[in-house]
Short mmCIF file of C-alpha atoms in Angstrom, two decimals:
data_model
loop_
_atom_site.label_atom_id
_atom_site.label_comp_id
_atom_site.label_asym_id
_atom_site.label_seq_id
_atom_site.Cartn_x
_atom_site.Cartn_y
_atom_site.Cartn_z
CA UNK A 1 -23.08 59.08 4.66
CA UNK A 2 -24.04 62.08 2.84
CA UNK A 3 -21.36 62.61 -0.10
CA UNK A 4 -21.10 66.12 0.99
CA UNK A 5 -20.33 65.09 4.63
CA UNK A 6 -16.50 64.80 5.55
CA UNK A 7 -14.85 62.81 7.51
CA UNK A 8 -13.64 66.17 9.51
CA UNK A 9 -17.21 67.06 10.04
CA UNK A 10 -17.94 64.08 12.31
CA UNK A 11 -14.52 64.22 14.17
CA UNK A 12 -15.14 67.73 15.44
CA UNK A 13 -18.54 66.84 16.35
CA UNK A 14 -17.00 63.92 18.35
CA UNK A 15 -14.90 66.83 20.39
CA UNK A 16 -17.48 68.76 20.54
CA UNK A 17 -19.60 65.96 22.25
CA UNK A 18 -16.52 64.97 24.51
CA UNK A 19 -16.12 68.25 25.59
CA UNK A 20 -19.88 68.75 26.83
CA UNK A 21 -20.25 64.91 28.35
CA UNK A 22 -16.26 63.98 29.45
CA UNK A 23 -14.48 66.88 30.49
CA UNK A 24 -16.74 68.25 33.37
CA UNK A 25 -14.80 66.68 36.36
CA UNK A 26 -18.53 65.89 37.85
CA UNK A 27 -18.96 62.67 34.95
CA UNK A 28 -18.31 60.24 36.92
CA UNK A 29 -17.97 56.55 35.73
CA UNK A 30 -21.72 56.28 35.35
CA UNK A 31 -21.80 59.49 33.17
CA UNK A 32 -19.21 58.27 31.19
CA UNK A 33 -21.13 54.87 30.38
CA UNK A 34 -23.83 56.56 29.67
CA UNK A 35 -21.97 59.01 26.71
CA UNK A 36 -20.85 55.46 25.35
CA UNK A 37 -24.16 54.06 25.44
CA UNK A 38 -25.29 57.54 23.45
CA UNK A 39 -22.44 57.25 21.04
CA UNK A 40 -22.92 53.45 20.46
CA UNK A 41 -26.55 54.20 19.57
CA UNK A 42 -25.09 56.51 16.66
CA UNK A 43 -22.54 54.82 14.72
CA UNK A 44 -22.10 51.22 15.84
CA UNK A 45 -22.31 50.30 12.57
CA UNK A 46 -25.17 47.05 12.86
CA UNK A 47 -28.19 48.13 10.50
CA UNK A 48 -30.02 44.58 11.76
CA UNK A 49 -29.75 45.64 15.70
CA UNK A 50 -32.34 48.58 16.76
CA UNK A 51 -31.44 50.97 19.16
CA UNK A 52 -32.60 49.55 22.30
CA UNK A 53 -30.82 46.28 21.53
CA UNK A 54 -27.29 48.12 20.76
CA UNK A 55 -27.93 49.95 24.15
CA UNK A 56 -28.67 46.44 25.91
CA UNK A 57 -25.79 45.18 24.88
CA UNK A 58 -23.14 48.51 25.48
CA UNK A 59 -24.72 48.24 28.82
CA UNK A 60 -23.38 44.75 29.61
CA UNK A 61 -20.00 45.00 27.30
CA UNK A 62 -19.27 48.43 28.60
CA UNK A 63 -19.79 47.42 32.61
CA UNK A 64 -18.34 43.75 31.99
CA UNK A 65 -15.28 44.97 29.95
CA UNK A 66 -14.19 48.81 30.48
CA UNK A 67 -15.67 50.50 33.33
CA UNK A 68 -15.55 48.04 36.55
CA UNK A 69 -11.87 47.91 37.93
CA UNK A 70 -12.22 44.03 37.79
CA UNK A 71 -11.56 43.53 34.37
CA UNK A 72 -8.32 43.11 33.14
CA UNK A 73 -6.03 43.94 30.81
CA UNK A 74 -6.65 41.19 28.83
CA UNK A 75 -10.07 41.25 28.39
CA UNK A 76 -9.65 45.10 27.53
CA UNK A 77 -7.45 44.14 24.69
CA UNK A 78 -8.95 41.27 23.53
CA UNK A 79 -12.41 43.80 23.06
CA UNK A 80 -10.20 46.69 21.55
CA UNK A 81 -8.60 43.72 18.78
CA UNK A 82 -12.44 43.20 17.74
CA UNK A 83 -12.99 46.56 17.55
CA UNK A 84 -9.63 47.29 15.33
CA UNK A 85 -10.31 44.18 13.21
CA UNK A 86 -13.71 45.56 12.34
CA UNK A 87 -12.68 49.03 11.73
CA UNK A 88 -9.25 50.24 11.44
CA UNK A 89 -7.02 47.70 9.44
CA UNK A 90 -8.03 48.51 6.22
CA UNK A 91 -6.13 50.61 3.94
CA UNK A 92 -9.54 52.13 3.26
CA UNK A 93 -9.49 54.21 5.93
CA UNK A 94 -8.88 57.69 5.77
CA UNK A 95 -6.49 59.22 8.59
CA UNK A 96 -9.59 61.62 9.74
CA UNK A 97 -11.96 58.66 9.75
CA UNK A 98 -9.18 56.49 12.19
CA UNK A 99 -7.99 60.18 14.06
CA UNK A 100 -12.05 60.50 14.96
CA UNK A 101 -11.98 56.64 16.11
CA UNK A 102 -9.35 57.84 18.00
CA UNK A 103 -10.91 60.38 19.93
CA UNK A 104 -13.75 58.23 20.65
CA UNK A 105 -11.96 55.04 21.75
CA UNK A 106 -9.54 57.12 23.84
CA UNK A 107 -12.42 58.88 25.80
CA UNK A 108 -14.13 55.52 26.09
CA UNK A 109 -11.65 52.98 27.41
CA UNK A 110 -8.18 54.31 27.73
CA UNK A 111 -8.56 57.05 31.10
CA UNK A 112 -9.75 54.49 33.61
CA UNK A 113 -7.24 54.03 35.96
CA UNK A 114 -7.86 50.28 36.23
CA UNK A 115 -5.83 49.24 32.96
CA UNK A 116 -2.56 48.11 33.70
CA UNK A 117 -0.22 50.15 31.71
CA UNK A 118 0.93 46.86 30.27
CA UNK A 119 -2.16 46.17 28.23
CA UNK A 120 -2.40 50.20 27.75
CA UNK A 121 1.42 49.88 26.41
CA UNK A 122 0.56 46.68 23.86
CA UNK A 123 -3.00 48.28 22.52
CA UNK A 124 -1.23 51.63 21.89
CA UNK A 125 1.68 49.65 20.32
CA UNK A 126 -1.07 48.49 18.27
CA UNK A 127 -2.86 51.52 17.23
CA UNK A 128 0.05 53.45 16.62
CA UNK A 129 0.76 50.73 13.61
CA UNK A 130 -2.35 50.77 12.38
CA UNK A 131 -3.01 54.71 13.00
CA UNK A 132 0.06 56.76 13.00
CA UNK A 133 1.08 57.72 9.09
CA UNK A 134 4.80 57.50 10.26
CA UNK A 135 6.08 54.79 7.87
CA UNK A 136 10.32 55.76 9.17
CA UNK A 137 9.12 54.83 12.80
CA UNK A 138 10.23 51.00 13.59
CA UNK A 139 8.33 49.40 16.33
CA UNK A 140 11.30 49.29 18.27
CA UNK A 141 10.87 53.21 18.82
CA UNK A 142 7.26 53.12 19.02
CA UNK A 143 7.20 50.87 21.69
CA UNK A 144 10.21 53.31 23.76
CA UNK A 145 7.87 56.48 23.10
CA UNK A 146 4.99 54.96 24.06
CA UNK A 147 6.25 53.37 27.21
CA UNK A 148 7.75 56.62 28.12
CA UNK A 149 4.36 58.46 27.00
CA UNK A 150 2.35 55.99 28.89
CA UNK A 151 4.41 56.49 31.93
CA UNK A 152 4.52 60.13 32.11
CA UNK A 153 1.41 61.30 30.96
CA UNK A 154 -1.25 58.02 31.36
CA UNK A 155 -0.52 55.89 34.06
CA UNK A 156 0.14 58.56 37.07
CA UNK A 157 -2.19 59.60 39.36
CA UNK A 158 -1.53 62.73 39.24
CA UNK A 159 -2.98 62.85 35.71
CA UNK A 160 -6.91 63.16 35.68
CA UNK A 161 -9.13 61.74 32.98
CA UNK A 162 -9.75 65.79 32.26
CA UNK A 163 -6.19 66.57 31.23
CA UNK A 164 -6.18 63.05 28.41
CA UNK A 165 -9.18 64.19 27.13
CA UNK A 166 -7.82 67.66 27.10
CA UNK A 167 -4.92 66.67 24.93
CA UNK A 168 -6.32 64.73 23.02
CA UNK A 169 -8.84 67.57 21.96
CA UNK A 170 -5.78 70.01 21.49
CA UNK A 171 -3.77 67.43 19.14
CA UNK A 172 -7.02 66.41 16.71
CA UNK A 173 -8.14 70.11 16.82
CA UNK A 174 -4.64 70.79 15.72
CA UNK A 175 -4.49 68.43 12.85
CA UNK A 176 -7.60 67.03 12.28
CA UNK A 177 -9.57 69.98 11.09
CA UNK A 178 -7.50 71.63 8.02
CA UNK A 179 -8.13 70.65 5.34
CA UNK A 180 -4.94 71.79 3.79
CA UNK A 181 -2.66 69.80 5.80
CA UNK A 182 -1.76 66.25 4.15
CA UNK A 183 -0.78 62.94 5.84
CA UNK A 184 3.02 63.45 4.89
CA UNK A 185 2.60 67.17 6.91
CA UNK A 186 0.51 65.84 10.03
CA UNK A 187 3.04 63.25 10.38
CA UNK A 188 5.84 65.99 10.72
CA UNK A 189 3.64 68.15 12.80
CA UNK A 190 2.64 65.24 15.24
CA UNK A 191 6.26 64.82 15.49
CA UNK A 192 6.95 68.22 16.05
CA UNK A 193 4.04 68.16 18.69
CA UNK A 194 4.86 65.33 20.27
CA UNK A 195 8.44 66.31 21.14
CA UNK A 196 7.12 69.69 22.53
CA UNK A 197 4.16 68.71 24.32
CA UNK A 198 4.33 65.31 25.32
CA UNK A 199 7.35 64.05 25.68
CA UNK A 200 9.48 67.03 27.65
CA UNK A 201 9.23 66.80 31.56
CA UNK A 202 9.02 70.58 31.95
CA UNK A 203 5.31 70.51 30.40
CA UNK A 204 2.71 70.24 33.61
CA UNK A 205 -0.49 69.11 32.75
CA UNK A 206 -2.06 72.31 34.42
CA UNK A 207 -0.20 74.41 31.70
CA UNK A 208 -1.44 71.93 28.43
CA UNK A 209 -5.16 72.16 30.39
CA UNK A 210 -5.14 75.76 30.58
CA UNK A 211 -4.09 75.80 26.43
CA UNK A 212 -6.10 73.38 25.97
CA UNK A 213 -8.91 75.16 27.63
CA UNK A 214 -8.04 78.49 25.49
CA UNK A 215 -7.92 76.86 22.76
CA UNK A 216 -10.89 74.58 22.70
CA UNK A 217 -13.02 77.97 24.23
CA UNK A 218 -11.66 79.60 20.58
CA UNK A 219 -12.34 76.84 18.07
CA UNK A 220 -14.46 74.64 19.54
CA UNK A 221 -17.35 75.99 21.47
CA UNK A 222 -17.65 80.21 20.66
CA UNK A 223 -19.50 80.06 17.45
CA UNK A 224 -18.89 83.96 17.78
CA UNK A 225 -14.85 83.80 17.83
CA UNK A 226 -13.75 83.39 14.03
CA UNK A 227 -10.14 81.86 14.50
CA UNK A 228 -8.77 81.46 11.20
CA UNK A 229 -12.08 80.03 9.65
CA UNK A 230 -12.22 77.01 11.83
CA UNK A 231 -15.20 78.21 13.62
CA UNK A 232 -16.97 79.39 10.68
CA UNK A 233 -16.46 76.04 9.07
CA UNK A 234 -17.47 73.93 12.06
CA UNK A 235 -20.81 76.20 12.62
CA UNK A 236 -21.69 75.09 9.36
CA UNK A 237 -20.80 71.90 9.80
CA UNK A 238 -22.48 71.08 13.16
CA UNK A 239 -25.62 73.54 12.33
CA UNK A 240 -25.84 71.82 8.83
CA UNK A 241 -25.38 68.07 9.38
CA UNK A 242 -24.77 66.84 12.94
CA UNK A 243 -26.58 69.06 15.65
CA UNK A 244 -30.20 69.54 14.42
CA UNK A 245 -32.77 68.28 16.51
CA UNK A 246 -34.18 66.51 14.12
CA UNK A 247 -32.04 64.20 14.00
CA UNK A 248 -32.68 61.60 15.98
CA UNK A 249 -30.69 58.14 16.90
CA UNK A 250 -31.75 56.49 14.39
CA UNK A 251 -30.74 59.14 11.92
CA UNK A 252 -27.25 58.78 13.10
CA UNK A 253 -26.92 55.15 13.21
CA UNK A 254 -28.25 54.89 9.50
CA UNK A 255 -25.61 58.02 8.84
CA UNK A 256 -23.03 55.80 10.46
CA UNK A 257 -23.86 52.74 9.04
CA UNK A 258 -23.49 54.16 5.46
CA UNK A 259 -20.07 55.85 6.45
CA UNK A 260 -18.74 52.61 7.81
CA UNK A 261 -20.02 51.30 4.85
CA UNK A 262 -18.10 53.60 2.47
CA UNK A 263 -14.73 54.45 4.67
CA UNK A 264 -14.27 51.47 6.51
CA UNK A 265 -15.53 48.03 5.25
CA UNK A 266 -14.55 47.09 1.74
CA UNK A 267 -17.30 48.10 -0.49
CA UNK A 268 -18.45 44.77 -1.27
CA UNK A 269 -19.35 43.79 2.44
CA UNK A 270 -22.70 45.10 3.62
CA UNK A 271 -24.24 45.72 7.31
CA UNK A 272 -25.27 42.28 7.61
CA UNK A 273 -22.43 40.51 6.73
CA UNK A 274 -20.25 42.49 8.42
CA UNK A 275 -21.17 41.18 11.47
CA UNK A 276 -20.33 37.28 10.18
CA UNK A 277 -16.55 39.52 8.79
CA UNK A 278 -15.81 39.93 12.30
CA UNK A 279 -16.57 36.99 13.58
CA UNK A 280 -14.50 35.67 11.73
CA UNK A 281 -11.85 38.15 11.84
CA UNK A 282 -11.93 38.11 15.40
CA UNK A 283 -11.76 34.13 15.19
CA UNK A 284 -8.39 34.59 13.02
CA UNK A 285 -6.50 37.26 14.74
CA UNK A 286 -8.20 38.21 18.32
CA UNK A 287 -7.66 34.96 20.42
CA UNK A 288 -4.04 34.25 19.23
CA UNK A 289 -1.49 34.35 22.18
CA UNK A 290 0.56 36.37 20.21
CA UNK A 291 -2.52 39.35 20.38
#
């Protein structure tokens, strides 16, 4: 990635791609395999596989493993441990880098309403470890708030894929984009959010989509509406680095490839042997009964 390229830069282009391709409650499942198969072309990370190869093979992981309501659990969460292995457990990873993995793994696998909320409950027990900045939290309570998070919020029909991705927008807009706020203060603020918005009965999703809506209208999209700098900085942002039409796919993969490269992989691995890393990662860690 370019040195003067943040990790922020490429998180708010993430919402700013959910919000055009996943929100609209006219994507249907088809619409949403197709964002994946977009934002797989970008950044998944394999300098040796071209484009059409990557989108070959999103085609048959995505419809074989996250989309079609015969897949299990399991399988779900056997996928998502690759996917950690290869790019979240290293202490290399900066908290906008994994909130921006986040955002896209949530949009991409965790709204379908054919995962059991057992398998949602164990891969969020996971993430939350290797994600969450809380060190005082013991699983023990993880595993409560998520169960009761889960419950409330993910699993109920009642809650549309619109009003996850909606949230989801609100809390990484909230924290991900200021630069002035540290790990030690997002962990107090996600706290602080958390209890408000997520946890208390008395908060509908209609009233966190119409905030949400507000506020994503305000920061996000308007490049015209100021809002305490954000939108001035993101303009630049997306108009400088990530929105141009000239760049194209491959751009973005080799982009990706060199961010994975410097955020995410120790330094000494490169493209082509990370593939033969996660193999063998996901030998060690992915197929254990424990997992």
């Amino acid at each position: 990635m370019h040195s003067d390229v943040e990790a922020d830069g490429i998180s708010q282009w993430v919402n700013k791609t959910v919000n055009a391709y996943m929100i609209h409650p006219d994507v249907e499942a088809d619409g949403i395999s197709q964002w994946v198969n977009k934002t797989v072309n970008a950044y998944i990370m394999h300098s040796d596989v071209e484009a059409d190869g990557i989108s070959q093979w999103v085609n048959k992981t995505v419809f074989a493993y996250m989309i079609h309501p015969d897949v299990e659990a399991e399988s779900i969460f056997q996928w998502v441990n690759k996917t950690i292995n290869a790019y979240m457990i290293h202490p290399d990873v900066e908290a906008d880098s994994i909130s921006q993995w986040v955002n896209k793994t949530v949009f991409a696998y965790m709204i379908h309403p054919d995962v059991e909320a057992e398998g949602i409950s164990q891969w969020v027990n996971k993430t939350v470890f290797a994600y969450m900045i809380h060190p005082d939290v013991e699983a023990e309570s993880i595993s409560q708030w998520v169960n009761k998070t889960i419950n409330a919020y993910m699993i109920h029909p009642d809650v549309e894929a619109d009003g996850i991705s909606k949230w989801v927008n609100k809390t990484v807009n909230a924290y991900l984009m200021h630069s002035d706020v540290e790990a030690d203060g997002i962990s107090q603020w996600v706290n602080k959010t958390v209890n408000a918005y997520m946890i208390h009965p008395d908060v509908e999703a209609d009233g966190i989509s119409q905030w949400v809506n507000k506020t994503v209208n305000a920061y996000i999209m308007h490049s015209d509406v100021e809002a305490d700098g954000i939108s001035q900085w993101v303009n630049k942002t997306v108009n400088a680095y990530m929105m141009h039409t000239d760049v194209e796919a491959d751009g973005l993969s080799q982009l990706v490839n060199k961010t994975v490269n410097a955020y995410i992989m120790h330094s000494d691995v490169e493209a082509d042997g990370i593939s033969q890393w996660v193999n063998k990662t996901v030998n060690a860690h992915v197929m254990h009964a424990i997992v």
